[in-house]
Coordinates of C-alpha atoms and ligand atoms in Angstrom, one line a residue:
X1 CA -59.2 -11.2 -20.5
X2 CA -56.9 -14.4 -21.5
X3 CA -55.9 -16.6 -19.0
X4 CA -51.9 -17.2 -19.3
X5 CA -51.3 -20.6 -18.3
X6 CA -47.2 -21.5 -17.6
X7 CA -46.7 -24.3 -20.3
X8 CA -44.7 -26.0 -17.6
X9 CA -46.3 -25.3 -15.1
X10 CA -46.9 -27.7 -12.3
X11 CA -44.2 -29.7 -13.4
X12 CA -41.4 -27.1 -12.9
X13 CA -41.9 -25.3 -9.8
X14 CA -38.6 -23.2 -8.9
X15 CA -39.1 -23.0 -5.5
X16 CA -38.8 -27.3 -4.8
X17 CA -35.0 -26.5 -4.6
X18 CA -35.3 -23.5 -2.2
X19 CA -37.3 -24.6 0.4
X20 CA -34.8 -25.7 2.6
X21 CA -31.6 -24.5 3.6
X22 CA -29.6 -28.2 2.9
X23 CA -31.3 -28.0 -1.0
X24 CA -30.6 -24.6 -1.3
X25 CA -26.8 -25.1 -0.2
X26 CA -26.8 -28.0 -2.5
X27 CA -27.8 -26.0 -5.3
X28 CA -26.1 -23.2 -4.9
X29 CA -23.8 -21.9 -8.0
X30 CA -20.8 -19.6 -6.7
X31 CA -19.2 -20.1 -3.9
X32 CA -17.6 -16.9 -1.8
X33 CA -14.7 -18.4 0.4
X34 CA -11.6 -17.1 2.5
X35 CA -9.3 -17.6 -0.5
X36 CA -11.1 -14.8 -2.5
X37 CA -9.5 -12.2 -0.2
X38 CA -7.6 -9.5 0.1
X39 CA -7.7 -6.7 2.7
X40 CA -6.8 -3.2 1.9
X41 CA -4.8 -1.9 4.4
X42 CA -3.9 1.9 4.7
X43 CA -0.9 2.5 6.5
X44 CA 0.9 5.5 8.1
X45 CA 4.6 6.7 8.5
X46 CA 4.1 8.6 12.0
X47 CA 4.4 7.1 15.2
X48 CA 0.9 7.0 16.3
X49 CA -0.7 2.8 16.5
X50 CA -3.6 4.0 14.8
X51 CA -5.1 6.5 13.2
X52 CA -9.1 6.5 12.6
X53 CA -10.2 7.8 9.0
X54 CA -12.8 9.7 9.9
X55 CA -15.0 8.7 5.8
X56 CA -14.2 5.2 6.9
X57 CA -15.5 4.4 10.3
X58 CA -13.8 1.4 11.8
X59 CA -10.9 1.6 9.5
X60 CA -7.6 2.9 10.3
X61 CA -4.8 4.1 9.4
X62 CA -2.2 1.9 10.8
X63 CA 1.5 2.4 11.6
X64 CA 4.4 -0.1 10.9
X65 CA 4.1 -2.3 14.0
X66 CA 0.1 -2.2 13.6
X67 CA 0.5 -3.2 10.2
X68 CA 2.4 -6.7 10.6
X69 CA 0.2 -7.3 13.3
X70 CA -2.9 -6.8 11.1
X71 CA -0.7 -9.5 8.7
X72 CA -0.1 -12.0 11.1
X73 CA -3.9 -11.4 11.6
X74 CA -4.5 -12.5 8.2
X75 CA -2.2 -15.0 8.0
X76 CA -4.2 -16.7 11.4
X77 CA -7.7 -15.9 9.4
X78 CA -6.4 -17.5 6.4
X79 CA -7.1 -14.3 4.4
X80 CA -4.5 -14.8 1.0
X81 CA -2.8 -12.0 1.0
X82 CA -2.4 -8.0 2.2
X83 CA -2.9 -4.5 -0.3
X84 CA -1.2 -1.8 1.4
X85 CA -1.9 2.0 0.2
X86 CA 0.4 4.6 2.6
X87 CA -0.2 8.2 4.2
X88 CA 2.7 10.1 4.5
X89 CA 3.8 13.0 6.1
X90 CA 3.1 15.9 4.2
X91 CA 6.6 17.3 4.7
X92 CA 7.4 14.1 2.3
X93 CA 5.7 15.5 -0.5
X94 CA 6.8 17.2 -3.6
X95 CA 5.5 18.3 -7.3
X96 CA 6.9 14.6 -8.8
X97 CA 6.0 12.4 -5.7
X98 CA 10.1 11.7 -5.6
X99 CA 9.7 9.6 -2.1
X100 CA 7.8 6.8 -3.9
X101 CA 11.7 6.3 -5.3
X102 CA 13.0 6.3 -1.7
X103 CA 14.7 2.7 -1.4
X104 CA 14.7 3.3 2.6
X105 CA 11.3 5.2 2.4
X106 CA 8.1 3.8 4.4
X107 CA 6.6 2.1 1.9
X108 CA 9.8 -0.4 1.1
X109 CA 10.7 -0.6 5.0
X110 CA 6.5 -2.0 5.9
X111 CA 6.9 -4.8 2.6
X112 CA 10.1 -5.5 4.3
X113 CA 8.7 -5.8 7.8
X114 CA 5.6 -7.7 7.0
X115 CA 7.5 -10.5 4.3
X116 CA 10.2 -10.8 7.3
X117 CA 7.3 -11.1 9.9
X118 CA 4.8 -12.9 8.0
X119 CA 6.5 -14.5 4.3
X120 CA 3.9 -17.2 4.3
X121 CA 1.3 -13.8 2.8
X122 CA 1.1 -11.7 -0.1
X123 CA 1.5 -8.7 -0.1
X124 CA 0.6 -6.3 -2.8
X125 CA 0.9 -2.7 -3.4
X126 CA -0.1 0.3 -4.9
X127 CA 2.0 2.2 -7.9
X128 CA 0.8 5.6 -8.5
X129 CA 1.9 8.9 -7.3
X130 CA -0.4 10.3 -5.7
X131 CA -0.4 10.0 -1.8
X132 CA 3.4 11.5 -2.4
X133 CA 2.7 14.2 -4.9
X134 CA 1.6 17.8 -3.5
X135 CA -1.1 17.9 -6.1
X136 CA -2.7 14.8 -5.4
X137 CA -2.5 12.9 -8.9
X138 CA -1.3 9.8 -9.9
X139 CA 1.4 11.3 -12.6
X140 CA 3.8 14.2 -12.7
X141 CA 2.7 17.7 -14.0
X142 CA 3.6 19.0 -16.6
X143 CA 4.3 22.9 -17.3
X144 CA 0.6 23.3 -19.0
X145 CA -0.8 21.0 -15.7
X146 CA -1.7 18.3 -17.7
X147 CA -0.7 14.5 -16.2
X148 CA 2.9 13.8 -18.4
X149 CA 2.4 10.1 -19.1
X150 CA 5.7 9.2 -20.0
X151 CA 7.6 11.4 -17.5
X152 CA 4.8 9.6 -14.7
X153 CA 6.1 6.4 -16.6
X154 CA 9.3 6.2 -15.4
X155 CA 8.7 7.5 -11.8
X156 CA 6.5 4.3 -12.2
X157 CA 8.9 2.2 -13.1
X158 CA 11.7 3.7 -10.5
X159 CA 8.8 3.4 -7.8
X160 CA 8.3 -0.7 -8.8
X161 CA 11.8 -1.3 -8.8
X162 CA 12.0 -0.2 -5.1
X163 CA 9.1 -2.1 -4.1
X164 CA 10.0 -5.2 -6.1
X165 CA 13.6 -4.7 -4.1
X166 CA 11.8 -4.5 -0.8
X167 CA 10.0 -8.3 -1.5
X168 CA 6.8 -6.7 -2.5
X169 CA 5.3 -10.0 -4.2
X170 CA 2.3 -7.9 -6.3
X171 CA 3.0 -4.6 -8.5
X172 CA -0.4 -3.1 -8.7
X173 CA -0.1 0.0 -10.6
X174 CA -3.4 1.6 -10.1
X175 CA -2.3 4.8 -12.2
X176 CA -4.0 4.3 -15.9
X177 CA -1.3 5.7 -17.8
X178 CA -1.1 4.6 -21.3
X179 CA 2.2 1.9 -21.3
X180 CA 3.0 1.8 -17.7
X181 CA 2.6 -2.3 -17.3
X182 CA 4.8 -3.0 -20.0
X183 CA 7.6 -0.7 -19.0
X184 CA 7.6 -2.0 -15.5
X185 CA 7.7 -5.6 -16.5
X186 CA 10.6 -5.0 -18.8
X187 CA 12.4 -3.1 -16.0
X188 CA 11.3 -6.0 -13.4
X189 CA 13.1 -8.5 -16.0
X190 CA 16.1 -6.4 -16.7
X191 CA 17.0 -6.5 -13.3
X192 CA 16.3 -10.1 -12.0
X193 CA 12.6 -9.5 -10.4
X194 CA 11.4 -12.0 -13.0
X195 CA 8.9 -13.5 -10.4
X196 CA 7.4 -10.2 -9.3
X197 CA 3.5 -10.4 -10.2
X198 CA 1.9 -7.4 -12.0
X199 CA -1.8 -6.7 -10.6
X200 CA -2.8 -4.3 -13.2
X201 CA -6.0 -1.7 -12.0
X202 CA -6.8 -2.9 -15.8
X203 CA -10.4 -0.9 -16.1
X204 CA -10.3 2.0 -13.5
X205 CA -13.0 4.4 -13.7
X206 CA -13.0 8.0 -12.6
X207 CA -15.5 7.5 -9.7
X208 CA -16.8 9.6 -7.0
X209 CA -16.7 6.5 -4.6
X210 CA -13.0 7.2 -4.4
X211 CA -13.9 10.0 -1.8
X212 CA -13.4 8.4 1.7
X213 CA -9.7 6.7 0.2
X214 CA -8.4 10.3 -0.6
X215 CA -9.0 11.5 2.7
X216 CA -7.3 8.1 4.1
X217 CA -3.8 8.4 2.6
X218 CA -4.3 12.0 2.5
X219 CA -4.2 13.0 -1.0
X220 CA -8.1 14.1 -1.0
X221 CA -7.6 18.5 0.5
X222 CA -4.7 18.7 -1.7
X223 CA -6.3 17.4 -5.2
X224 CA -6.6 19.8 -8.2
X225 CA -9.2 19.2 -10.4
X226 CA -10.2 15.6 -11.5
X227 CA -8.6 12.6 -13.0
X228 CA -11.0 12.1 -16.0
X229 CA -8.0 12.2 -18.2
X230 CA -6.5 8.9 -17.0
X231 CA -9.2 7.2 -14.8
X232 CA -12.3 5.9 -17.2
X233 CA -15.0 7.5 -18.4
X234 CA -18.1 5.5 -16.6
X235 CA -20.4 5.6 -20.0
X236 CA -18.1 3.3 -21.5
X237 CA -17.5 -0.6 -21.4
X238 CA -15.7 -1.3 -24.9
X239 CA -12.8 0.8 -23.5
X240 CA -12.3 -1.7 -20.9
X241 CA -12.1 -4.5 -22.7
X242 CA -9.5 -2.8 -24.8
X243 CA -7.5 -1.5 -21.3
X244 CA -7.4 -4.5 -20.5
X245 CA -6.4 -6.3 -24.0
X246 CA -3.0 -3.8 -23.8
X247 CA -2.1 -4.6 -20.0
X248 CA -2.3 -8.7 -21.0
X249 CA -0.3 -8.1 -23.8
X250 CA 2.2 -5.9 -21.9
X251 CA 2.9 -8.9 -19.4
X252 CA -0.3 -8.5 -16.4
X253 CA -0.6 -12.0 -14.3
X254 CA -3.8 -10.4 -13.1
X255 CA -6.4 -8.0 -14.5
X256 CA -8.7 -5.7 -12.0
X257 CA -11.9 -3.7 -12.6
X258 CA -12.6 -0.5 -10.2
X259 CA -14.9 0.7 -8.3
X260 CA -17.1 -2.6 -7.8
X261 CA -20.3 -2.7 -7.1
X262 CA -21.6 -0.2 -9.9
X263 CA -19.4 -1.8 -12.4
X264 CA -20.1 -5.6 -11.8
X265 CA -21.3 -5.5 -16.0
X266 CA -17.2 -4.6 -16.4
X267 CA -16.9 -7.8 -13.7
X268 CA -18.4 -9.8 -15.9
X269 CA -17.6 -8.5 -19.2
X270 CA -13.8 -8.9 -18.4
X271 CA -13.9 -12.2 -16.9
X272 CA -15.8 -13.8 -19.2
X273 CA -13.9 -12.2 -22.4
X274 CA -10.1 -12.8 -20.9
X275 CA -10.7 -16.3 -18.7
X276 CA -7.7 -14.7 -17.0
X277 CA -7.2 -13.8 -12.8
X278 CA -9.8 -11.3 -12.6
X279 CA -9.6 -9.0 -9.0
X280 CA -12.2 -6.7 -8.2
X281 CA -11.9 -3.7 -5.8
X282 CA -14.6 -2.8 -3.3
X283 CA -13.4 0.4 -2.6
X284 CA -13.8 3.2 0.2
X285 CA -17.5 4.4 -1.2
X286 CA -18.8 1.1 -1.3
X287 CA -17.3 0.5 2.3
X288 CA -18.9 3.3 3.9
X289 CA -22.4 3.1 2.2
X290 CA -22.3 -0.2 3.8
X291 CA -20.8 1.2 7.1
X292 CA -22.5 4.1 7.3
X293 CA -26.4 2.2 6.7
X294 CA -25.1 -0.1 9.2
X295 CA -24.5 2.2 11.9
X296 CA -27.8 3.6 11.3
X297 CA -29.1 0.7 11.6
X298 CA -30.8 0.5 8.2
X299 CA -28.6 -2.3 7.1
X300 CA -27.2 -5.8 8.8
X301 CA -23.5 -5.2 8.4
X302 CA -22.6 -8.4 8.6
X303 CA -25.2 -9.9 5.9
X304 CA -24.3 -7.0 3.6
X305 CA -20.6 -7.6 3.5
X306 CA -21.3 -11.4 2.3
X307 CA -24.3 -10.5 -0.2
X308 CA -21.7 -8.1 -1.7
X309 CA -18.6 -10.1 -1.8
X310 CA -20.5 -12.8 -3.6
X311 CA -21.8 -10.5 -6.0
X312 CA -18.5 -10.1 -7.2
X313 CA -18.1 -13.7 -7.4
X314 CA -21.1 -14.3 -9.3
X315 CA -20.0 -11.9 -11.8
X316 CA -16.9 -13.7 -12.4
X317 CA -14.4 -12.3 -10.2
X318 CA -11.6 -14.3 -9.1
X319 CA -10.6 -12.5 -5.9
X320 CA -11.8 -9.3 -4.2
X321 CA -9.9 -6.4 -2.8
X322 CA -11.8 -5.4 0.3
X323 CA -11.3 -3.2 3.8
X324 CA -13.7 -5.9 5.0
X325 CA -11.7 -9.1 4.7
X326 CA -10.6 -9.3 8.0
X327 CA -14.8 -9.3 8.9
X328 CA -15.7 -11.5 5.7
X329 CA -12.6 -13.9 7.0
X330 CA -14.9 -14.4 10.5
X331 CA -17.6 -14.8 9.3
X332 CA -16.9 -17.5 6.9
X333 CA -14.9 -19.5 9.4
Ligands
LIG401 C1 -5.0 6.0 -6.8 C2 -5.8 5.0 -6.0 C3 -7.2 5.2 -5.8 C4 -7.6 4.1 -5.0 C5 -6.5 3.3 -4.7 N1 -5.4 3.9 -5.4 C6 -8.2 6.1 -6.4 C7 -7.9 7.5 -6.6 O1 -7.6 8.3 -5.7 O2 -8.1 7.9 -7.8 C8 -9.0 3.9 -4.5 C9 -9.2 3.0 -3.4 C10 -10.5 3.2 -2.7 O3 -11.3 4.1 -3.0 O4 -10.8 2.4 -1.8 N2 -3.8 5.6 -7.1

């Protein structure tokens, strides 16, 4: 048997930086701080505070009071800024998902109530269709059932508009038609919104780990079929880099790769191609596999929350959509 014999070895020995904690916090490459932050917030047009969703134990759905409380919240934490994705009555539902175009609907009155409340945070929000659309997808239908992309496109750009009136400071169209971020940043120009970001869900992958959201805002029970022919195909990776090429060159501020944690190659791949504001979304799944081991008591919440979250840092991320943020806010203060 040969003997291998490090070449280096004694005179490199890795673990002389790790062996305590004031070398290894010297040492340490990324960084995971407040400032990476923002929490997903799910909010709710009824009149009830709060509403528990039942996939995503110890989030819930909040209504319009509860949810410029939970900002002034943030704002006190020091959390950057808000992503708000809304329930609505089902009574408010229809085949094109016409009350995302309602200037007085819920959606423009909590981005109202929140900037009045709280101006000093951001607040984002989702584009797409689907928590307002009786079939539960992101676009309108045509007559064969197929998702219409440019009939969705301007619902898209009607639905910006409205939020860009309201004070919403981040478009994030999370839809993955073909086009939309360009026609909504010509619309937001051509009518004075010049200063309106675009977030664009850049590389958005048909994922299972969706599940717990759709039951959140509702759009889960009433879903036909899947959305494989907008959301990404999972075996891919080229595709993202060209998704995300078009949404730069359509006018994106900031790029964002979906699901995270099984996709932190994308993470990487992105950031490190573009060097541009690179947001990664730890979505409902992720959340409760975390929640879920927690509760069993398989799993320190509190450690895997941070492990994650830098994860997505080390990969390049620039800032991390999360339901944790609020947690991730205390523990890092
Ligand atoms: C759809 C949308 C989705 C999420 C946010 N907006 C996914 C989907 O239903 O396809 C997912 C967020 C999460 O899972 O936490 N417009």
């Amino acid at each position: 048997m040969t003997q291998i014999v490090p070449s280096k070895y004694p005179l490199t020995r890795m673990r002389r930086n790790r062996q305590a904690d004031w070398s290894r916090r010297l040492t340490r490459e990324t960084y995971l701080t407040k400032d990476d932050l923002v929490w997903a917030l799910i909010v709710h047009d009824g009149e009830e505070p709060r509403i528990p969703v039942t996939a995503m134990p110890g989030v819930d759905r909040l209504n319009l009071d509860e949810a410029v409380k939970a900002a002034k919240r943030a704002r006190d934490l020091g959390i950057p800024a808000l992503a708000l994705f809304p329930h609505i009555d089902p009574s408010r539902k229809d085949d094109t998902g016409s009350e995302a175009l309602n200037a007085n609907g819920f959606v423009p009155n909590v981005i109202r109530a929140i900037k009045e409340a709280v101006p000093e945070i951001g607040v984002m929000c989702d584009v797409a269709l689907d928590p307002f659309t009786t079939h539960g997808h992101d676009g309108v239908m045509n007559e064969k059932n197929q998702i219409d992309n440019d009939a969705t496109l301007n619902m898209l750009v009607q639905q910006s508009l409205v939020q860009a009136a309201a004070g919403v400071d981040v478009i994030a169209p999370s839809d993955m038609m073909d086009g939309r971020i360009g026609a909504i940043r010509e619309a937001l120009e051509a009518n004075g919104y010049k200063d309106t970001m675009i977030m664009s869900y850049s590389a958005k992958y048909a994922s299972c780990f969706y599940g717990p959201y759709r039951e959140a805002v509702g759009s889960g029970a009433v879903l036909t079929g899947d959305k494989k022919t907008y959301q990404m195909d999972y075996g891919n990776t080229d595709e993202a880099i060209r998704e995300t090429a078009l949404d730069l060159q359509e006018g994106a501020d900031i790029v964002m790769v979906k699901p995270g944690l099984p996709y932190l190659d994308i993470v990487y791949r992105v950031s490190s191609t573009f060097n541009v504001p690179t947001i990664v979304f730890q979505i409902s799944g992720e959340y409760g596999q975390i929640m879920l081991a927690s509760e069993a008591g398989w799993l320190d919440r509190d450690k895997a929350i941070l492990e994650t979250l830098s994860s997505f840092k080390r990969a390049g991320a620039d800032g991390i959509v999360t339901y944790f943020a609020e947690r991730a806010a205390e523990l890092l203060s």
